[in-house]
Each structure stands twice: as structure tokens, then as C-alpha cells.
């Protein structure tokens, strides 16, 4: 995957000149070596005013500066961590930070922070009130409900099939819906019928 690079001022001037000459977005994109959607976004966002390449460059710089300001400091993350350990929900933390500290940290960003902490071996996720729905990742096998070192019924000893000794247990489960299950455990020797 290639890294995205922002348009330079020279590229914006070139887009402006090619657009004035009547070229289509795809032709401009091909000439600049950019994707046509990049050219389309640039024209949609900044086209229309006289001298727009210079204005577009200034607006781009302002957006980058504002983005840099939005980075959350370690001090704020310490506050968030402390509140999470007190079993506050990310929604409450976000609202409290906005009301008392005049800080804008979205609840979704806090959830991302908790997920990152869990990946690093942290325990912040334990303090969440309810777990988020587990999503299966494509290309991976679902390991829920599997028993480690499970031995198939085909590989059990033949003496168990004879049902002659006490202590070999069989378990049967049945149920029609997800909410109702019936489990039954019995000694295999009791199921044998005398002939």
C-alpha cells in the first residue's frame, strides 16, 4: 500500500492550469500521476474562486496545524485511565472532560485507546461496563467453543463401546432455540440393555 502524500503547491497550480485548458479529471490525474478521485476532491473543495491554488495551499496548511492541535497529551490519557479504573464509561468520561476541563475527547477515541491498551497487554478493558460485540476477522478461524486437546468420539477405546465398565460418562445436549438447552449426563454402562 502506497503512502498518501498531500498535493503540493506546484501540483495545485498545474491542476488549475490544466482545468482552465479544458482537460478532464482523468487526464489531469494521468498527467500528474495521481488518482482521479484526488483530483476530483481538490477541484470540488477549492475550485471556483480566482487564485484558488494559493488559497487551497493556505487552507491545507491550516488544516494540518489544526490536526496537530488535536493530539491528546499524556496528562489527559492519565486522567482518562484513572477514570476508567474507577469504572466510568467512555461516554461519561468524554462528557465530563468536555464540561469540566473544556477538552474534546470523543468516547470512540477512548474505546480505541482501551483497545490499544489491551493489545499491549493492559487491563483497562476489564473496567468497561459491557464488552463491545466481537467481530470475526475475515480469513481467520473462529476458535470460540472449541475444546483444547479434544479427542474425537471415533478415537475412543473399544471397551467404552462395549459399555461393560462403570465410569465411562456420556453427555448429550439438545435444544431447539438459542435460549433453551437441555443437558443430560449418564454412565455409559446404564444404557446397555440386557439381552
Tab-separated table of N, CA and C in Angstrom, residues 44 54 68 109 127 131 180 182-183:
chain	number	residue	atom	x	y	z
A	44	UNK	N	-13.393	19.878	-6.267
A	44	UNK	CA	-14.658	20.096	-5.562
A	44	UNK	C	-14.462	20.988	-4.340
A	54	UNK	N	-3.436	29.088	-4.543
A	54	UNK	CA	-2.767	29.668	-3.370
A	54	UNK	C	-3.662	29.550	-2.132
A	68	UNK	N	-2.740	18.919	14.171
A	68	UNK	CA	-1.666	18.754	15.152
A	68	UNK	C	-2.133	19.161	16.542
A	109	UNK	N	-12.825	7.568	20.607
A	109	UNK	CA	-11.363	7.654	20.747
A	109	UNK	C	-10.922	6.975	22.036
A	127	UNK	N	-12.416	-2.836	32.960
A	127	UNK	CA	-13.239	-1.843	33.653
A	127	UNK	C	-14.405	-1.327	32.815
A	131	UNK	N	-18.898	-5.337	27.224
A	131	UNK	CA	-17.953	-5.564	26.140
A	131	UNK	C	-18.594	-5.196	24.811
A	180	UNK	N	-32.713	-22.081	24.961
A	180	UNK	CA	-33.143	-23.238	25.750
A	180	UNK	C	-32.308	-24.451	25.365
A	182	UNK	N	-30.939	-28.418	26.907
A	182	UNK	CA	-31.107	-29.470	27.893
A	182	UNK	C	-29.858	-30.321	27.856
A	183	UNK	N	-29.267	-30.546	29.003
A	183	UNK	CA	-28.082	-31.379	29.071
A	183	UNK	C	-28.355	-32.606	29.919
